[in-house]
């Protein structure tokens, strides 16, 4: 059964790491700062901009942005 072999050999895929470990803004980076401000607002249940799914999207954006920063 080829399918079973594939499944057994495939490492378990974890959830997007940004759910467990939110990226931290890099000091002095305007893009990180701006994203962090939006993340804070979207993550705060007392904020009128509270939007958990947007907060996740913004964390993913920051993660990608930071990957882009270190990429050659
Ligand atoms: Zn940045």
Tab-separated table of C-alpha atoms and ligand atoms in Angstrom:
chain	number	residue	atom	x	y	z
A	1	UNK	CA	0.000	0.000	0.000
A	2	UNK	CA	1.941	2.979	-1.317
A	3	UNK	CA	-0.323	5.518	0.365
A	4	UNK	CA	0.330	4.098	3.836
A	5	UNK	CA	4.064	4.257	3.251
A	6	UNK	CA	3.849	7.907	2.267
A	7	UNK	CA	1.813	8.774	5.338
A	8	UNK	CA	4.146	6.910	7.690
A	9	UNK	CA	7.250	8.586	6.268
A	10	UNK	CA	5.814	12.094	6.309
A	11	UNK	CA	6.856	14.037	9.401
A	12	UNK	CA	4.020	15.426	11.463
A	13	UNK	CA	3.270	18.925	10.284
A	14	UNK	CA	2.928	21.397	13.112
A	15	UNK	CA	0.563	24.314	12.995
A	16	UNK	CA	1.906	27.600	11.732
A	17	UNK	CA	4.511	28.536	14.362
A	18	UNK	CA	3.137	32.069	14.543
A	19	UNK	CA	0.142	30.733	16.462
A	20	UNK	CA	2.342	29.498	19.282
A	21	UNK	CA	5.187	31.939	19.095
A	22	UNK	CA	4.203	35.338	17.796
A	23	UNK	CA	7.051	37.122	16.031
A	24	UNK	CA	8.654	39.956	17.940
A	25	UNK	CA	9.114	43.292	16.208
A	26	UNK	CA	12.689	44.135	15.352
A	27	UNK	CA	13.862	47.263	17.147
A	28	UNK	CA	14.110	50.219	14.813
A	29	UNK	CA	12.134	48.604	11.977
A	30	UNK	CA	9.232	50.818	10.941
A	31	UNK	CA	7.383	47.957	9.247
A	32	UNK	CA	7.595	45.768	12.380
A	33	UNK	CA	6.513	48.707	14.548
A	34	UNK	CA	3.509	49.425	12.386
A	35	UNK	CA	2.489	45.762	12.253
A	36	UNK	CA	2.925	45.401	16.023
A	37	UNK	CA	0.645	48.366	16.688
A	38	UNK	CA	-2.038	46.772	14.509
A	39	UNK	CA	-1.477	43.361	16.151
A	40	UNK	CA	-1.863	44.907	19.601
A	41	UNK	CA	-5.126	46.580	18.612
A	42	UNK	CA	-6.501	43.471	16.914
A	43	UNK	CA	-5.486	41.263	19.889
A	44	UNK	CA	-7.011	43.470	22.569
A	45	UNK	CA	-10.572	42.387	23.425
A	46	UNK	CA	-11.200	45.879	24.821
A	47	UNK	CA	-10.155	47.560	21.590
A	48	UNK	CA	-12.805	48.543	19.077
A	49	UNK	CA	-10.472	47.100	16.435
A	50	UNK	CA	-10.474	43.692	18.174
A	51	UNK	CA	-10.295	41.012	15.476
A	52	UNK	CA	-8.491	37.772	16.417
A	53	UNK	CA	-8.342	36.431	12.881
A	54	UNK	CA	-6.858	39.700	11.656
A	55	UNK	CA	-4.300	39.501	14.467
A	56	UNK	CA	-3.258	36.077	13.196
A	57	UNK	CA	-3.013	37.396	9.641
A	58	UNK	CA	-0.889	40.303	10.852
A	59	UNK	CA	1.448	37.955	12.763
A	60	UNK	CA	1.863	35.889	9.619
A	61	UNK	CA	2.580	39.088	7.712
A	62	UNK	CA	5.243	40.092	10.237
A	63	UNK	CA	6.746	36.637	10.119
A	64	UNK	CA	6.980	36.770	6.330
A	65	UNK	CA	8.331	40.306	6.446
A	66	UNK	CA	11.090	39.209	8.859
A	67	UNK	CA	11.926	36.220	6.673
A	68	UNK	CA	12.211	38.624	3.724
A	69	UNK	CA	14.524	40.872	5.752
A	70	UNK	CA	17.079	38.137	6.372
A	71	UNK	CA	16.783	36.617	2.907
A	72	UNK	CA	19.641	37.445	0.546
B	1	LIG	ZN1	10.864	44.527	10.320
